[in-house]
Coordinates of C-alpha atoms in Angstrom, one line a residue:
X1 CA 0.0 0.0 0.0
X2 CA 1.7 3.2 -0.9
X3 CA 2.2 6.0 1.4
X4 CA -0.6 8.1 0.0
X5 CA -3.2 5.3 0.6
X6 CA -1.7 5.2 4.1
X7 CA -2.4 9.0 5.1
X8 CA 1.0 9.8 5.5
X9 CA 2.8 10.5 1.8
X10 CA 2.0 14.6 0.7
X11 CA -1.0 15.8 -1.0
X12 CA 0.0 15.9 -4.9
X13 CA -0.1 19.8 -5.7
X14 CA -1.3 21.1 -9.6
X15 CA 2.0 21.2 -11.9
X16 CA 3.1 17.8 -10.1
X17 CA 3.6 14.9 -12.8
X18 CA 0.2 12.6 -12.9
X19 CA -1.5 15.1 -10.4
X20 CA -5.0 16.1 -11.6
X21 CA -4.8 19.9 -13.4
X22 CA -7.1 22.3 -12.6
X23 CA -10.1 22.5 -14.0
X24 CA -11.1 24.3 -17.1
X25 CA -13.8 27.6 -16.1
X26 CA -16.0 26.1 -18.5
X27 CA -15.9 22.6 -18.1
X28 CA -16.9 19.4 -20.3
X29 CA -20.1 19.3 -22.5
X30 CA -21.8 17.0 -19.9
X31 CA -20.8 19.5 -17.2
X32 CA -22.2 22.7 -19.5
X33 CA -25.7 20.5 -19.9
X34 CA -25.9 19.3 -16.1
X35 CA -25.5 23.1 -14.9
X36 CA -27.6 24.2 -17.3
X37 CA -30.1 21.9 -16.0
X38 CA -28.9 22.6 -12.7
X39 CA -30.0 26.6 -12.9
X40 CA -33.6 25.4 -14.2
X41 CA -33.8 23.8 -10.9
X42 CA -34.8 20.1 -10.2
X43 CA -37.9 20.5 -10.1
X44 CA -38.7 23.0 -13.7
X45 CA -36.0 20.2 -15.1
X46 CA -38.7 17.1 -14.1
X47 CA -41.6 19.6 -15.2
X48 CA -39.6 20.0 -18.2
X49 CA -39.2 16.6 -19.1
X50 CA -43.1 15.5 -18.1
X51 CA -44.0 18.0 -20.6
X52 CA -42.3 16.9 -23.2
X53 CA -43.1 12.8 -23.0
X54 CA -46.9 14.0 -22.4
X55 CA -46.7 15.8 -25.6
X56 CA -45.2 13.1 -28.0
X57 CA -46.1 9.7 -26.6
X58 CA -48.7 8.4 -29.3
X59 CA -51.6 8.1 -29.1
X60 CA -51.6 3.9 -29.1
X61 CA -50.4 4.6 -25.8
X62 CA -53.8 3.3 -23.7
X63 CA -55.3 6.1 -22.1
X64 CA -55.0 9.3 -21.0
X65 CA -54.0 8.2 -17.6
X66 CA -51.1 6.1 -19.1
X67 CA -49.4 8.9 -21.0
X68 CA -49.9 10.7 -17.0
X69 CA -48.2 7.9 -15.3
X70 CA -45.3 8.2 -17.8
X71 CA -44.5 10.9 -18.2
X72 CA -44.5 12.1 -14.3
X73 CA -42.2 9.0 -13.4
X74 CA -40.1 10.4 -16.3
X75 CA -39.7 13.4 -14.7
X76 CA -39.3 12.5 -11.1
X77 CA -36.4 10.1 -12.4
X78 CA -34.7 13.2 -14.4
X79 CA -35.4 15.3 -11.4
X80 CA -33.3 12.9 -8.8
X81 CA -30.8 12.0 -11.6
X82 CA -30.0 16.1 -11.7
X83 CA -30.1 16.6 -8.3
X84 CA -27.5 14.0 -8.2
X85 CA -25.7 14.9 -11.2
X86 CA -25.1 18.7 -10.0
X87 CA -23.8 17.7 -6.5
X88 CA -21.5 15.0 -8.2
X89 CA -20.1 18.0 -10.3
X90 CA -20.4 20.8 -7.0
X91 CA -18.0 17.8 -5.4
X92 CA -15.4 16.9 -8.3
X93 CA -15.2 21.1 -8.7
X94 CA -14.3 21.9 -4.6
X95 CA -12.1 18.8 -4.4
X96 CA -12.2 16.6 -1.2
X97 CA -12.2 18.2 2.1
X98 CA -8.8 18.1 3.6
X99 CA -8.2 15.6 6.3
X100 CA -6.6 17.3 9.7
X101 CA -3.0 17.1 9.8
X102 CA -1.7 14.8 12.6
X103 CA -0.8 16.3 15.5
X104 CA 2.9 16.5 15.9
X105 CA 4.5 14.4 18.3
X106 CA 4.9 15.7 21.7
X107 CA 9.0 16.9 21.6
X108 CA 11.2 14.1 23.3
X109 CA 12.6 15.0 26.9
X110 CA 15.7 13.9 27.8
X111 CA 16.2 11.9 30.7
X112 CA 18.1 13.0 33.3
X113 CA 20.8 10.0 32.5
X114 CA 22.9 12.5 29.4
X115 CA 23.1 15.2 31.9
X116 CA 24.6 12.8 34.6
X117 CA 27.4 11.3 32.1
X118 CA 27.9 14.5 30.9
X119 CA 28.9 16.0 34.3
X120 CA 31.0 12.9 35.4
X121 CA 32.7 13.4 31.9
X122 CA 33.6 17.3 32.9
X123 CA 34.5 16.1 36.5
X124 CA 36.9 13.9 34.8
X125 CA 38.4 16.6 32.6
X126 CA 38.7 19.0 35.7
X127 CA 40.4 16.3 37.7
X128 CA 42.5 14.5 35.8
X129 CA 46.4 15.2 37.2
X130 CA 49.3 15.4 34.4
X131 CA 52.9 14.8 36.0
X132 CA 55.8 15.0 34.8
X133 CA 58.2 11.8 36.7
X134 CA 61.9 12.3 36.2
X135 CA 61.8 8.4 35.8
X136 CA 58.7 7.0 33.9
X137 CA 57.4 10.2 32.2
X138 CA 54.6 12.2 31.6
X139 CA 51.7 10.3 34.0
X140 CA 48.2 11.5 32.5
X141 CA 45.5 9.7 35.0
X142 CA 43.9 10.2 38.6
X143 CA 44.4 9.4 42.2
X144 CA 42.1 7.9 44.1
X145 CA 39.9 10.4 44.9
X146 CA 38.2 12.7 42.6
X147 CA 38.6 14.8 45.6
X148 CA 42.0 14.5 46.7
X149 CA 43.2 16.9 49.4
X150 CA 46.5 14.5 51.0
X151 CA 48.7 16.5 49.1
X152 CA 49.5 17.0 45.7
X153 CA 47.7 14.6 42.9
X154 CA 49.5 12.0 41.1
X155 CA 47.8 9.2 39.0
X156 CA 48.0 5.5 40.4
X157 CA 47.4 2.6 38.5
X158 CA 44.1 1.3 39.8
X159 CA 42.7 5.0 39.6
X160 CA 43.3 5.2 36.4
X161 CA 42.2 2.2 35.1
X162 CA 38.8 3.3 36.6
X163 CA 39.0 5.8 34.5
X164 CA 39.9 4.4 31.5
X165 CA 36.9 2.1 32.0
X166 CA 34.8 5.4 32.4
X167 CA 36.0 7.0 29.6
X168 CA 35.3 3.9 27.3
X169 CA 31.7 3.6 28.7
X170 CA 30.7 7.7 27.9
X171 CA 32.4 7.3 24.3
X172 CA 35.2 9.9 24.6
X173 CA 32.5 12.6 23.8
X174 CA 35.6 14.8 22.7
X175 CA 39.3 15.0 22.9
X176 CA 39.8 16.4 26.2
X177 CA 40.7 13.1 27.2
X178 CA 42.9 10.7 25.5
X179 CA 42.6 6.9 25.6
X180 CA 46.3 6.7 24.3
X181 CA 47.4 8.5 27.3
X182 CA 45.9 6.6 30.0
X183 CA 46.6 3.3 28.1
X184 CA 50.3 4.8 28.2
X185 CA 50.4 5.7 31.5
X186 CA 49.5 2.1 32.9
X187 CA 52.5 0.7 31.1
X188 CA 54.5 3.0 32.6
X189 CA 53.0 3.1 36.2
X190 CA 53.8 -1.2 35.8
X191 CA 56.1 -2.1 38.6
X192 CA 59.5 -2.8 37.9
X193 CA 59.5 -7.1 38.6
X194 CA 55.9 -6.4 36.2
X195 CA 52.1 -6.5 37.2
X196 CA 50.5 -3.5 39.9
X197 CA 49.9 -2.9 42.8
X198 CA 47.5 -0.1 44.9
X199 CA 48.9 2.7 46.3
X200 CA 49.0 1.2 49.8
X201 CA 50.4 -2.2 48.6
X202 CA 53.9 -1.5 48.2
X203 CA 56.5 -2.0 45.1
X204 CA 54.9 -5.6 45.5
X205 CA 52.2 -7.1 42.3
X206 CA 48.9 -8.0 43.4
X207 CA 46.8 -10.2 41.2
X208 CA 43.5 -8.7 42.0
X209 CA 45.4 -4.7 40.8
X210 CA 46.8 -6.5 38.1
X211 CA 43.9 -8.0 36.8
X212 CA 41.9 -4.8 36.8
X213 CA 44.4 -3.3 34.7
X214 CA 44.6 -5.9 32.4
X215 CA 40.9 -5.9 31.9
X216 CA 41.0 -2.1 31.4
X217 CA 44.1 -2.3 28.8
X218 CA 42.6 -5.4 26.8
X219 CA 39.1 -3.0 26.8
X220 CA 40.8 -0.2 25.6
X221 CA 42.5 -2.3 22.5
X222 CA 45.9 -3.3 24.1
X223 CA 48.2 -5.8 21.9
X224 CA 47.5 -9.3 23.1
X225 CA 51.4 -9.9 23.1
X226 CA 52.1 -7.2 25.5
X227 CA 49.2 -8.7 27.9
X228 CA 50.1 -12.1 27.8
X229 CA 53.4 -11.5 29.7
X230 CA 51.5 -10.0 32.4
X231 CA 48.7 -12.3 32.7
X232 CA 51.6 -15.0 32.5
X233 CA 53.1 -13.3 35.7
X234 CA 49.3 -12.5 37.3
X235 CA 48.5 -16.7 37.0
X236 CA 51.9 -17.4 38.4
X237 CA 51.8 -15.5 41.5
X238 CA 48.1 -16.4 42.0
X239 CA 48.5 -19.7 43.5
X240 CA 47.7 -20.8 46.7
X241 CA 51.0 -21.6 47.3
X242 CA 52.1 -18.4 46.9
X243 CA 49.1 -16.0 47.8
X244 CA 46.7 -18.4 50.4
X245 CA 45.4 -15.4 51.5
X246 CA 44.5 -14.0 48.4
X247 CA 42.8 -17.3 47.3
X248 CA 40.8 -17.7 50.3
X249 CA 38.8 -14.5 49.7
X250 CA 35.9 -14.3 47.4
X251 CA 36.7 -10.6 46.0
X252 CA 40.0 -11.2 45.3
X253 CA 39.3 -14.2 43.3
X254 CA 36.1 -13.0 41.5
X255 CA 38.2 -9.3 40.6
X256 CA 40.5 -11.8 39.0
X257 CA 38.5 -13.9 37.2
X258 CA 36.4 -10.4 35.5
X259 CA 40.1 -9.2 34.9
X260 CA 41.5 -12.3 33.1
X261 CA 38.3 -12.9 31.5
X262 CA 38.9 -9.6 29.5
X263 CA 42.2 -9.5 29.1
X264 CA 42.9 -13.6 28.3
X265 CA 39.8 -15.7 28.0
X266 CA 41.5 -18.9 27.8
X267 CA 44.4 -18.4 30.8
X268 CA 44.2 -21.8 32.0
X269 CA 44.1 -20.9 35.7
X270 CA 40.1 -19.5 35.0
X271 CA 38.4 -23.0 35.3
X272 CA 40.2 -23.4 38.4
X273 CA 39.3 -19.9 40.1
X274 CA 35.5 -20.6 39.1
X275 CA 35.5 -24.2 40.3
X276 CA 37.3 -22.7 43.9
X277 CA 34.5 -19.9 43.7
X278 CA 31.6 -22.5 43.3
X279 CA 33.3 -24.7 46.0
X280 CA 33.4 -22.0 48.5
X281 CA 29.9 -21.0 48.2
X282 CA 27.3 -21.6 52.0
X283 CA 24.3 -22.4 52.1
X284 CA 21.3 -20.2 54.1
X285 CA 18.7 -21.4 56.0
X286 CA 17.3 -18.1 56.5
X287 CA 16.3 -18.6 52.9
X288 CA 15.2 -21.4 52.1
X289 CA 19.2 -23.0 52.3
X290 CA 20.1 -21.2 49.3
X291 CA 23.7 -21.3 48.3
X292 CA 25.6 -17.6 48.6
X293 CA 28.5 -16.3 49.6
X294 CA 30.4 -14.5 52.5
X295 CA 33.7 -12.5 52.2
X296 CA 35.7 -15.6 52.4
X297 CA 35.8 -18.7 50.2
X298 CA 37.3 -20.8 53.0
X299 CA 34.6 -20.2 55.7
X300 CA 33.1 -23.4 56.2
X301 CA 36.5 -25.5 57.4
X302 CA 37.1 -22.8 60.4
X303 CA 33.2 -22.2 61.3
X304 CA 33.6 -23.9 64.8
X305 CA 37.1 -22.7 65.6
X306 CA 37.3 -20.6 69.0
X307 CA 39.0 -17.7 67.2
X308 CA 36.5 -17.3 64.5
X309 CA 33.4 -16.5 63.9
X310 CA 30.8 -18.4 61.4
X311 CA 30.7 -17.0 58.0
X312 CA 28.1 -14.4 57.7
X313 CA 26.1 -14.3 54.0
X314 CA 27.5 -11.4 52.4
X315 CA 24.7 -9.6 49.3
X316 CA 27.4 -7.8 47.8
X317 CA 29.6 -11.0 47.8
X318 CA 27.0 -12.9 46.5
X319 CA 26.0 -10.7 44.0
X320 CA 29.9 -10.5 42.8
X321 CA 30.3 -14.1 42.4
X322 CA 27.1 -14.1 40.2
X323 CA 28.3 -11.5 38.1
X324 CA 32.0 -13.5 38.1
X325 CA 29.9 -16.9 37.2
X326 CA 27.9 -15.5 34.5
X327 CA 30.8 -14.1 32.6
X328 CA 32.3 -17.6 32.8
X329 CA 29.7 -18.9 31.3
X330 CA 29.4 -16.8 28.6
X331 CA 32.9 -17.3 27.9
X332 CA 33.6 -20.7 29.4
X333 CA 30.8 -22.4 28.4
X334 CA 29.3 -24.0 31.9
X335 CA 28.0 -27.2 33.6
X336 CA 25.3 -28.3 36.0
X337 CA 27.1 -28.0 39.0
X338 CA 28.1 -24.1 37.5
X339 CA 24.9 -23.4 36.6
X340 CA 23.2 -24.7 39.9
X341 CA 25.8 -21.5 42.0
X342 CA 25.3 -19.4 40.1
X343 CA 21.2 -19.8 39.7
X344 CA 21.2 -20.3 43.6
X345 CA 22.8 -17.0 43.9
X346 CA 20.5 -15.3 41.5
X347 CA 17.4 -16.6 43.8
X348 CA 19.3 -15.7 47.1
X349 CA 19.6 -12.2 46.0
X350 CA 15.2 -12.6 44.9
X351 CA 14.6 -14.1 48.2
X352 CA 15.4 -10.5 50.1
X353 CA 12.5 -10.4 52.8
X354 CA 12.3 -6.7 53.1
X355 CA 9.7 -4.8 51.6
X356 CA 11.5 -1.7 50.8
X357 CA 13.7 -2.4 48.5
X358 CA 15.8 0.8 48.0
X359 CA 16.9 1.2 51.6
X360 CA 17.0 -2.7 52.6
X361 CA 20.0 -4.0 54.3
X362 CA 20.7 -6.3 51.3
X363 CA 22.2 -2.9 49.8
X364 CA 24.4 -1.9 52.6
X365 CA 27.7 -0.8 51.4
X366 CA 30.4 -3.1 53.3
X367 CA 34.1 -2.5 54.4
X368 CA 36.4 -5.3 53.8
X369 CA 40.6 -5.7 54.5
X370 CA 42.3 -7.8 52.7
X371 CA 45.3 -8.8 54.9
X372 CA 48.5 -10.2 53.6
X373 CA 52.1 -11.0 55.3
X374 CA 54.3 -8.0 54.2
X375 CA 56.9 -9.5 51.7
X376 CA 59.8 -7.6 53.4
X377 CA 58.8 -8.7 57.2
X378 CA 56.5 -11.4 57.8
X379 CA 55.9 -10.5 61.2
X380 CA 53.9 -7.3 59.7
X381 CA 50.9 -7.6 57.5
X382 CA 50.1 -5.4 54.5
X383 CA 46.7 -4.2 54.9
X384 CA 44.4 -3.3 51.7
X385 CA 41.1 -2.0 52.8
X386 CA 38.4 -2.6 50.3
X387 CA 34.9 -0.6 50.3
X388 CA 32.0 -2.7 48.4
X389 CA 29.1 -0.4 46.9
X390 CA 26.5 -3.1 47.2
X391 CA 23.4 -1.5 45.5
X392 CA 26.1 -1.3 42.2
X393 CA 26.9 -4.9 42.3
X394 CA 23.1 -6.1 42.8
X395 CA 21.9 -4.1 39.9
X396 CA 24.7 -5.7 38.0
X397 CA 24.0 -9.0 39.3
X398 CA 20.4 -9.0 38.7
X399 CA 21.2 -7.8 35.1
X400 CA 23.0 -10.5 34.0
X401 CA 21.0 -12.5 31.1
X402 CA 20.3 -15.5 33.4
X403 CA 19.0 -13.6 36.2
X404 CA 15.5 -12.8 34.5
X405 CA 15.1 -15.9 33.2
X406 CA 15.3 -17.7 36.7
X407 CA 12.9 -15.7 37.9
X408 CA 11.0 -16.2 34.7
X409 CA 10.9 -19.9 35.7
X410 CA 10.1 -19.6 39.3
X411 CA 7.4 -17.1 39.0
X412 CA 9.1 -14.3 40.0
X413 CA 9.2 -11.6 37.7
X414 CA 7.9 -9.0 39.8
X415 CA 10.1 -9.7 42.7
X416 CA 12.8 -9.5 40.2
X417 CA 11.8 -5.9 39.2
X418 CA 11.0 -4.7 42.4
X419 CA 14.5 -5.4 43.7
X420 CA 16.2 -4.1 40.0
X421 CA 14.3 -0.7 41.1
X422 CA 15.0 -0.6 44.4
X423 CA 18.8 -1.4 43.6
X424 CA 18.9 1.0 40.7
X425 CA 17.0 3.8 42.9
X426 CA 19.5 3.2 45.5
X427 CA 22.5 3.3 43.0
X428 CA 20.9 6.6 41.8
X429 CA 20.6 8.5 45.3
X430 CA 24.4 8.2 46.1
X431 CA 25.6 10.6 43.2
X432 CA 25.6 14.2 42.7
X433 CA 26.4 15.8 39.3
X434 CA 27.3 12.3 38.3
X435 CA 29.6 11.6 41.0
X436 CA 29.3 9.1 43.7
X437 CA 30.8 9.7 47.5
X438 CA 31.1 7.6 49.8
X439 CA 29.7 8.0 53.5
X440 CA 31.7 7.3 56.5
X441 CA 29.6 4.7 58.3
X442 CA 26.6 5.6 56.4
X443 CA 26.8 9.5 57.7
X444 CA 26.4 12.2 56.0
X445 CA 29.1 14.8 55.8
X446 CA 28.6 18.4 56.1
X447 CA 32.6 19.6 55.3
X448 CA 34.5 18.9 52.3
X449 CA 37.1 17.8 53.8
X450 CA 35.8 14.6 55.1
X451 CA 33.9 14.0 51.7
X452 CA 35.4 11.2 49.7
X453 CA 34.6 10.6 46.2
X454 CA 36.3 7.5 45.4
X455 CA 37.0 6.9 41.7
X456 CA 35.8 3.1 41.2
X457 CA 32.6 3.7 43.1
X458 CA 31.8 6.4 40.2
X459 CA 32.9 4.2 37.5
X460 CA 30.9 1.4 39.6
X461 CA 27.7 4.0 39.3
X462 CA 27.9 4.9 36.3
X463 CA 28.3 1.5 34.9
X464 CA 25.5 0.4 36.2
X465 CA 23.0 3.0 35.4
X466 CA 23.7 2.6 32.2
X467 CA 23.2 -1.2 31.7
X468 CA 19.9 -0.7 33.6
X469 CA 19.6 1.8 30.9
X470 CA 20.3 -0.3 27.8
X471 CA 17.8 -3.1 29.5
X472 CA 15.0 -0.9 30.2
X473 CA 14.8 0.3 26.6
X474 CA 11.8 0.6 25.0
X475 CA 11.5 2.0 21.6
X476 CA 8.4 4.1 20.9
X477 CA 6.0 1.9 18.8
X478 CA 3.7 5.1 18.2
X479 CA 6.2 6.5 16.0
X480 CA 7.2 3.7 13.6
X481 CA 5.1 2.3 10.1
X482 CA 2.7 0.0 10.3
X483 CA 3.3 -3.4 9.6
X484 CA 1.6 -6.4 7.9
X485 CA -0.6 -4.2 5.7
X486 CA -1.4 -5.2 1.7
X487 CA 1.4 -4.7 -0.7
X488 CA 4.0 -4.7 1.9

């Protein structure tokens, strides 16, 4: 059907090839007789007509009264038939009425989502810190804090691979910012035995740092030659042999496996981390014995031993290893005893028994210290602490493709969006102007000098706003042609 028949191609206008011309002031023939009919009226052109027959019909016609009858239906007939005739002709003449024009769609609004990555993206550009390092060069990158007031800024390597990874998810709206330069800067900011470390971990490689750079250099288009040294050195060290504490602790193992899953997707230590992930899950009685996880992989061995406590499930835990798991299996391909985790997981998180799910303590943000011997002095520790931004990782987790689809199967759909909203609202009410800040104890500051606006827990933010973005999207149905019509 074309687009005319449809209502929505333009009206042809006179001088347009095969439109109708206009119409000539005097018209056909017929159109002379029928409005010189027309003037006589309908009525004197019936009379007219009766007149005539009554006249000229022989006289075999039989009777009077027949030649009546006659001629008067004769005239009533050309009567109706110029009545007709004239407001046929009145109609071609005036051409059709014109239909309304369709009102004009209602100007989109933007959500308030731009205007967030926008700010974080000027943020970014105000904070980044350029040095100049008499021995590895120009650093281009941030510290920690987007707020940094201990002194004078200077990029570190997990900082900036935040921000790389935040600067690949808004596009690199412009060229304020240069992917080349961060990429740059984490070579150079490598340690000099290889691999990274954070700031407070010494001249020492740490897996968990390493891998987060990896996955950030690997995202950003880094050679696969140049990574495969490093994640060479990253599985080596990552043994639990040589790093027991490390191993034993479910964020360090799952920040790996996310890092080596981007950077080398077939580094034949990631079977092994997901089967010691899936081995260290618990199970929960308090819903329905569930399998989860707690901060530590190793909790169930120790759970009676004087000096410890039982392990505690752990939402943001949990929700990391399903996020951990489901990238496996995308990659990795998985089996039943995988898939059972990491769907067991996906229905712990579903089985939350508040009702207010924005503010539940599911989403409390956690503090975590990951405690290793200090390579230089084993009778001192080297202490990493670790903040979780809970409401981030549940969004994530509860995002993954297999999360909707269990809940599909166990009837749980609207449980399922009611704690993706409450997660996503909660995500949403810990950033201003598109950066997040993290409260002290869950206080709220009133100086800027105790505000903290950790890097990650923007990039953390902002990541996952915008995959609740991409799967809430709807297009608008109202605006596109109509399908399954005649000709198409």
């Amino acid at each position: 059907m074309s687009q005319q028949q449809l209502g929505r191609g333009p009206l042809r206008t006179p001088g347009t090839p095969g439109a109708p011309g206009p119409v000539p002031p005097g018209g056909s023939p017929q159109g002379r007789i029928v409005g010189w009919l027309g003037r006589f009226g309908c009525v004197a052109a019936g009379y007219a007509v009766f007149q005539f027959l009554f006249e000229v019909l022989p006289d075999s016609v039989d009777g009077a009264a027949a030649k009546y009858l006659i001629a008067g239906l004769s005239g009533l007939g050309t009567a109706g038939i110029t009545w007709l005739a004239a407001a046929l002709l009145r109609a071609r003449t005036t051409g059709p009425a014109p239909l309304p024009a369709p009102a004009p769609p209602a100007p989109a609004v933007p959500g308030p989502l731009p205007q967030v990555f926008g700010s974080a993206y000027d943020t970014l550009v105000a904070q980044v810190a350029v040095v100049d390092d008499p021995v590895r060069g120009r650093l281009i990158g941030w510290p920690h804090s987007l707020q940094e007031l201990d002194g004078p800024a200077r990029p570190t390597s997990l900082a900036t691979a935040y921000g790389l990874h935040i600067v690949l998810d808004l596009g690199v709206p412009d060229g304020r910012l240069h992917t080349g330069d961060l990429i740059d800067t984490l070579w150079r900011l490598r340690l000099q035995g290889g691999g990274w470390s954070a700031r407070s971990q010494g001249a020492v490689a740490r897996p968990e740092v390493t891998a987060m750079v990896l996955g950030a250099l690997a995202r950003a288009g880094a050679s696969r030659e140049r990574l495969a040294d490093e994640v060479a050195r990253c599985e080596a060290g990552f043994t639990p042999e040589l790093d027991s504490a490390g191993r034993a602790l479910t964020h360090v193992v799952t920040t790996v496996m996310r890092g080596l899953l981007r950077a080398a997707p077939d580094a034949p230590t990631l079977p092994a981390l997901r089967e010691a992930l899936v081995d260290g899950a618990l199970s929960d009685p308090l819903r329905q014995h569930r399998r989860c996880w707690s901060h530590r992989l190793s909790a169930l061995p120790w759970a009676g031993h004087p000096a410890r406590q039982p392990a505690q499930p752990s939402a943001a835990h949990t929700a990391q290893a399903v996020v951990a798991l489901d990238r496996a299996a995308r990659v990795l391909g998985e089996g039943p005893v995988e898939r059972a985790a990491r769907e067991d997981g996906v229905r712990w998180l579903l089985a939350c028994p508040a009702t207010a799910h924005d503010a539940c303590a599911d989403l409390a943000n956690l503090r975590e210290e990951v405690r290793r011997r200090h390579p230089d002095d084993s009778s001192h520790h080297e202490v990493l602490n670790v903040r979780h931004f809970t409401a981030s990782w549940i969004l994530r987790a509860l995002l993954t493709p297999g999360a909707l689809e269990i809940a599909r199967q166990d009837g749980l759909e609207e449980a399922w969006q009611e704690r993706l909203n409450g997660a996503a609202g909660a995500v949403w009410a810990a950033q201003s102007d598109g950066i997040w800040s993290w409260s002290r104890d869950g206080s709220t500051f009133t100086t800027t000098e105790e505000l903290r606006q950790p890097i990650w827990m923007t990039y953390q933010g902002l990541s996952a706003l915008r995959a609740h973005a991409v799967w809430m999207y709807q297009p608008d149905t109202r605006t596109r042609p109509v399908r399954g019509l005649v000709g198409e």
